[in-house]
XYZ file of C-alpha atoms in Angstrom:
431
model
C 168.248 129.582 78.219
C 170.362 129.137 81.374
C 173.506 129.447 79.250
C 172.196 132.689 77.745
C 171.709 134.030 81.274
C 175.309 133.217 82.222
C 174.727 130.116 84.355
C 176.704 126.871 84.371
C 174.622 124.112 82.761
C 175.128 120.401 83.364
C 173.393 118.011 80.949
C 172.353 114.399 81.570
C 170.368 111.934 79.483
C 169.806 108.259 78.735
C 171.927 106.609 76.037
C 170.756 103.047 76.627
C 170.948 102.052 72.933
C 174.609 103.026 72.708
C 174.051 105.964 70.349
C 175.234 109.301 71.840
C 172.429 111.874 72.019
C 172.870 115.142 70.170
C 172.426 117.309 73.271
C 175.741 116.154 74.736
C 177.590 118.124 72.032
C 175.965 121.476 72.774
C 178.226 124.424 73.580
C 175.711 125.400 76.252
C 176.764 122.475 78.461
C 179.798 122.656 80.739
C 179.644 118.898 81.278
C 177.471 115.959 80.180
C 176.657 112.722 81.999
C 175.034 109.509 80.781
C 172.337 108.198 83.133
C 171.158 104.590 83.539
C 167.610 104.198 82.282
C 165.010 102.874 84.763
C 164.106 99.274 84.010
C 161.245 96.986 84.943
C 163.545 94.722 86.974
C 165.711 97.309 88.742
C 163.227 100.178 88.882
C 164.616 103.707 89.199
C 167.132 103.083 92.034
C 170.289 103.272 89.889
C 168.947 106.239 87.952
C 168.161 108.230 91.098
C 171.452 107.263 92.712
C 173.516 108.519 89.771
C 171.437 111.673 89.485
C 171.998 112.425 93.170
C 175.733 111.875 92.805
C 175.901 114.308 89.881
C 173.962 116.938 91.789
C 176.264 116.641 94.787
C 179.447 116.559 92.692
C 178.492 119.552 90.566
C 176.737 121.410 93.407
C 173.604 121.791 91.319
C 171.077 124.273 92.701
C 168.164 123.560 90.390
C 167.240 120.421 88.460
C 164.941 120.909 85.459
C 163.340 117.591 84.626
C 162.757 116.838 80.931
C 160.868 113.566 81.337
C 159.811 111.324 78.520
C 156.383 109.678 78.537
C 157.776 106.458 80.010
C 159.860 108.054 82.782
C 157.572 110.739 84.220
C 156.752 108.874 87.442
C 160.408 107.918 87.964
C 161.307 111.595 87.807
C 158.671 112.229 90.459
C 160.490 109.715 92.650
C 163.798 111.427 91.863
C 162.389 114.796 92.880
C 161.423 113.529 96.322
C 164.841 111.928 96.938
C 166.864 114.876 95.589
C 165.067 117.491 97.653
C 165.244 115.317 100.766
C 168.931 114.464 100.459
C 170.400 117.615 98.894
C 169.822 121.372 98.698
C 168.750 121.097 95.043
C 165.283 122.309 94.026
C 163.502 120.236 91.382
C 161.261 121.596 88.644
C 159.192 118.430 88.811
C 155.968 117.336 90.512
C 156.045 114.726 93.258
C 155.095 111.084 92.691
C 151.463 111.405 93.724
C 150.812 114.479 91.561
C 152.708 113.092 88.568
C 150.872 109.768 88.728
C 147.484 111.466 88.993
C 148.112 113.779 86.042
C 149.951 111.203 83.907
C 147.087 108.701 83.766
C 144.150 109.798 81.649
C 141.306 108.618 83.901
C 142.805 109.936 87.175
C 143.539 113.290 85.512
C 139.881 113.631 84.501
C 138.732 112.655 88.007
C 141.107 115.175 89.563
C 139.999 117.927 87.178
C 136.353 117.377 88.083
C 137.199 117.309 91.792
C 138.652 120.815 91.353
C 135.338 122.008 89.921
C 136.737 122.392 86.399
C 135.112 121.080 83.180
C 136.125 117.711 81.731
C 134.627 115.338 79.139
C 132.778 112.170 80.109
C 135.416 109.483 80.743
C 135.083 105.854 81.881
C 137.788 103.501 83.128
C 137.040 100.072 81.613
C 138.718 96.720 82.266
C 136.524 94.408 80.174
C 134.716 94.348 76.845
C 131.421 94.009 78.706
C 132.132 97.308 80.478
C 132.771 98.965 77.107
C 129.461 97.767 75.672
C 127.620 98.807 78.837
C 128.776 102.418 78.371
C 128.057 102.415 74.616
C 124.591 100.935 75.074
C 123.732 103.490 77.759
C 124.370 106.341 75.328
C 121.088 107.947 74.085
C 120.169 106.932 70.550
C 116.877 108.659 69.965
C 114.905 111.701 70.960
C 116.321 115.194 71.097
C 119.808 114.124 72.186
C 122.288 112.989 69.565
C 123.942 109.660 70.219
C 127.261 110.090 71.986
C 130.425 108.769 70.440
C 133.551 107.667 72.244
C 137.250 107.031 71.639
C 139.159 104.283 73.440
C 142.596 105.156 74.779
C 145.052 102.757 76.347
C 146.129 103.534 79.901
C 149.904 103.590 79.870
C 152.305 103.575 76.923
C 151.255 101.460 73.938
C 152.926 102.606 70.730
C 151.151 100.078 68.504
C 147.653 101.234 69.532
C 148.313 104.898 70.225
C 147.166 106.151 66.815
C 143.869 104.223 66.766
C 141.159 106.917 66.965
C 138.184 104.773 65.874
C 134.847 106.268 66.894
C 132.507 104.034 68.898
C 129.881 102.807 68.451
C 130.495 101.945 64.804
C 127.838 102.120 62.093
C 126.383 98.728 63.014
C 126.351 96.705 66.222
C 128.316 93.872 64.601
C 131.070 96.278 63.527
C 131.212 97.649 67.076
C 131.527 94.193 68.622
C 134.156 93.207 66.047
C 136.278 96.267 66.784
C 136.037 95.918 70.567
C 136.844 92.185 70.379
C 140.224 93.020 68.829
C 141.267 95.322 71.683
C 143.545 93.697 74.308
C 141.676 94.803 77.427
C 141.790 93.258 80.914
C 142.227 94.122 84.568
C 145.983 94.294 84.059
C 145.642 96.273 80.841
C 142.834 98.800 81.405
C 141.576 101.376 78.935
C 139.594 104.591 79.129
C 136.500 105.290 77.086
C 136.324 109.048 76.528
C 133.509 111.018 74.977
C 134.424 112.184 71.481
C 134.276 115.939 71.041
C 134.161 117.442 67.584
C 136.431 120.428 67.384
C 139.940 121.698 66.899
C 142.713 120.402 69.160
C 145.183 122.646 70.972
C 148.066 122.011 73.341
C 149.688 124.179 75.982
C 152.958 124.345 77.877
C 153.309 126.103 81.227
C 155.985 126.551 83.833
C 154.389 126.500 87.269
C 156.329 127.566 90.371
C 154.764 127.245 93.823
C 151.298 127.193 92.362
C 151.782 130.231 90.124
C 152.052 130.115 86.309
C 155.312 131.805 85.325
C 155.359 131.081 81.571
C 152.631 129.951 79.197
C 152.094 129.230 75.511
C 149.279 127.650 73.516
C 149.351 126.373 69.942
C 147.324 124.235 67.511
C 147.907 120.531 68.031
C 147.793 117.239 66.153
C 148.083 113.527 66.932
C 151.784 113.644 65.966
C 152.716 117.294 66.330
C 155.798 118.307 64.344
C 155.034 121.943 63.490
C 154.608 124.647 66.117
C 153.076 128.088 65.870
C 151.981 129.934 69.006
C 148.532 131.452 69.352
C 148.673 135.198 70.038
C 148.798 135.556 73.846
C 145.995 138.114 73.680
C 143.639 135.811 71.736
C 140.484 134.612 73.441
C 141.475 130.961 73.105
C 144.948 131.476 74.552
C 143.635 133.486 77.475
C 140.946 130.876 78.185
C 143.498 128.065 78.232
C 145.773 130.163 80.447
C 142.933 130.806 82.867
C 142.190 127.068 83.047
C 145.878 126.376 83.759
C 145.993 129.037 86.457
C 142.860 127.708 88.118
C 144.127 124.147 87.925
C 147.475 125.052 89.510
C 145.896 127.250 92.174
C 143.243 124.700 93.208
C 145.552 121.677 93.277
C 146.898 121.216 96.826
C 150.616 121.340 97.556
C 151.815 124.450 95.669
C 152.755 122.782 92.374
C 156.220 123.291 90.888
C 156.941 121.732 87.508
C 155.946 121.678 83.851
C 152.217 121.481 83.198
C 150.915 120.789 79.696
C 147.334 120.182 78.600
C 145.641 118.936 75.453
C 142.340 120.678 74.771
C 139.479 120.158 72.344
C 137.328 123.176 71.594
C 133.684 122.146 71.491
C 131.859 124.603 69.227
C 128.074 124.959 69.167
C 125.690 127.497 67.694
C 123.345 129.129 70.234
C 120.891 132.024 70.138
C 123.746 134.262 71.285
C 126.024 133.088 68.468
C 128.955 130.706 68.339
C 129.793 129.268 71.740
C 133.194 127.647 72.386
C 133.727 125.334 75.349
C 137.211 124.162 76.319
C 137.420 120.474 77.141
C 140.720 119.222 78.606
C 141.274 115.674 77.351
C 144.788 114.900 78.577
C 147.586 116.235 80.765
C 151.331 115.891 80.317
C 153.046 116.610 83.653
C 156.379 117.210 81.959
C 158.105 119.590 79.555
C 156.348 119.862 76.199
C 158.152 120.395 72.882
C 156.143 123.636 72.582
C 158.765 125.130 74.926
C 160.735 125.752 71.696
C 158.370 128.688 71.106
C 160.131 130.560 73.926
C 163.316 130.692 71.857
C 164.874 134.137 72.178
C 163.688 134.609 75.768
C 166.553 132.718 77.401
C 167.296 135.204 80.194
C 163.629 135.743 81.010
C 162.886 132.014 81.074
C 165.947 131.363 83.263
C 164.687 133.969 85.740
C 161.274 132.301 85.773
C 162.851 128.917 86.610
C 165.180 130.403 89.224
C 162.201 131.927 91.054
C 161.778 128.402 92.462
C 164.831 129.140 94.636
C 163.119 132.141 96.271
C 161.701 131.485 99.735
C 157.928 131.410 100.067
C 156.844 134.835 101.402
C 155.500 134.818 104.971
C 152.607 136.885 106.271
C 152.176 137.075 110.056
C 153.909 133.759 110.460
C 151.777 131.956 107.855
C 152.194 131.209 104.186
C 151.113 133.886 101.758
C 147.666 132.981 100.403
C 147.337 131.984 96.787
C 145.990 134.665 94.460
C 142.332 134.080 93.648
C 142.310 136.410 90.638
C 144.057 134.858 87.587
C 143.744 138.127 85.672
C 145.865 139.901 88.295
C 148.856 137.721 87.304
C 148.292 137.732 83.544
C 150.588 140.640 82.672
C 153.526 139.127 84.578
C 153.333 135.735 82.843
C 156.015 135.153 80.235
C 154.782 134.496 76.692
C 156.605 134.151 73.318
C 157.788 137.576 72.201
C 157.526 136.780 68.490
C 155.127 134.365 66.802
C 157.747 132.392 64.879
C 156.908 129.017 63.344
C 159.032 125.918 63.994
C 159.591 122.716 62.049
C 162.075 119.814 62.021
C 163.947 119.408 58.738
C 164.387 115.634 59.067
C 160.647 115.088 59.383
C 159.691 117.356 56.497
C 162.347 115.983 54.144
C 160.898 112.499 54.612
C 157.193 113.461 54.534
C 157.330 116.129 51.832
C 160.202 114.927 49.638
C 161.145 111.240 49.821
C 157.824 109.523 50.638
C 155.906 111.607 48.054
C 158.632 110.855 45.495
C 158.125 107.152 46.136
C 154.374 107.566 45.710
C 154.953 109.556 42.505
C 157.147 106.805 41.022
C 154.536 104.207 41.953
C 151.774 106.187 40.281
C 149.969 106.865 43.579
C 150.474 110.638 43.454
C 150.183 113.227 40.716
C 152.986 115.591 39.770
C 150.949 118.612 40.865
C 150.511 117.295 44.410
C 154.212 116.434 44.574
C 155.247 119.939 43.502
C 152.916 121.466 46.103
C 154.669 119.427 48.786
C 158.052 120.612 47.545
C 156.852 124.219 47.644
C 155.724 123.708 51.235
C 159.126 122.288 52.151
C 160.988 125.185 50.528
C 158.728 127.693 52.312
C 159.524 126.179 55.693
C 163.246 126.030 55.030
C 163.303 129.696 53.971
C 160.829 131.276 56.374
C 160.361 128.961 59.366
C 162.783 128.195 62.203
C 164.354 124.742 62.463
C 163.629 123.403 65.931
C 167.162 122.133 66.681
C 169.478 124.343 64.626
C 171.248 127.335 66.154
C 173.931 129.181 64.187
C 176.042 129.652 67.336
C 175.639 125.966 68.301
C 175.232 123.899 65.088
C 176.805 120.590 66.179
C 173.726 119.129 67.971
C 171.678 119.683 64.802
C 174.331 118.042 62.618
C 174.723 115.112 64.993
C 170.949 114.561 65.248
C 170.490 113.956 61.519
C 173.864 112.548 60.486
C 174.716 110.279 63.428
C 171.930 109.902 65.985
C 169.002 108.930 63.784
C 171.054 106.731 61.407
C 172.446 105.033 64.524
C 168.980 104.502 65.983
C 167.674 102.972 62.740
C 170.761 100.749 62.437
C 170.503 99.415 66.008
C 166.767 98.830 65.513
C 167.344 96.828 62.322
C 170.170 94.809 63.852
C 168.084 94.175 66.969
C 165.023 93.106 64.980
C 162.910 95.983 66.340
C 160.194 97.279 64.048
C 158.809 100.805 64.142
C 155.797 102.521 62.624
C 156.939 106.152 62.871
C 159.274 108.423 64.765
C 159.041 111.822 66.422
C 162.175 113.654 65.284
C 161.797 116.426 67.876
C 161.634 114.148 70.941
C 163.676 111.209 69.573
C 160.699 108.959 70.256
C 160.485 105.748 68.201
C 157.020 104.221 68.022
C 157.172 100.428 67.964
C 154.701 98.264 66.144
């Protein structure tokens, strides 16, 4: 997007496994740097030092953080150092804000402190604490018994996909399941009320407390297909309003990427179908849904560069934050066309090769296999590949022909096992 707008773009990323990332080969970059990845022993000192040196050498005016799950807080540290020791402005929240939003239980606490809705959530550090919450849930009378999902605090690839509802059908099953969870004071979990409903995710660019760009789309536990909700839809507008209120009420004039996961709690009332948005998680970093802004490069670049504008003054004091989210709605950037995005590498594996294996093993019928092939062909012909650009095809080619084969090879040689991968983010889930 910055390249489309005529700006010089400097790229930087981790390449700790020795396999060059595909982004380094993009025509949009004037120069690319490899950064040292923060480690448990050395922390983020070397990473921040090298980042600062690049910013000074290249005279960078604005740094757009594209944090991964495991490096969000380190980027918060980098933001504070960069803005203190250079003239660069960071599109990144500070350490305190990032930490609060990154952790599930502190995000829920913060959301409630702002006067916004949030599901019942408990921070638990023992199995006894888990059973105390489950046993306190009503089991008779007019109220239906509540159900909960346990989520690990922090990054745990092996347990991330476990969405078992608690309590189980019998007490013994519940105790058996909880007994297998590695929970302690040093490895806490959250117990969050389960909400039946469809899941959605959002991506927003927030500058000085104002939402500059926003998109919402249907979500999934491993989201690999993106289709934006119409910006004028009730659901999209409701999620935008929540994001605006959240940014406006959070102290410190937020600047960064703000993404939420929502569940829509539907219930039938005398007035009809009532839908209640329940935020279940926050990602204080860029979301892959930003791909939906493809084609709006110049407009998105202008939205980011508004961070360089001085804060308007009124009678010697800061301009007050707008209290009417609807007043800003028309100026917020949204996807111009509702294109659908997929990643070819993911769909080839899930719709072609794995089903073919199941077909040969007699676990799948020919009709189901053909339906999968038809779905793959439809996406290739009518959807947009998330990485491929006709004017810049090398990153796409490198991603599938060099990067991922290299990642799998180094994992095999290093004895690292994986359960699945996210092709769009280059995330490998260990097991």
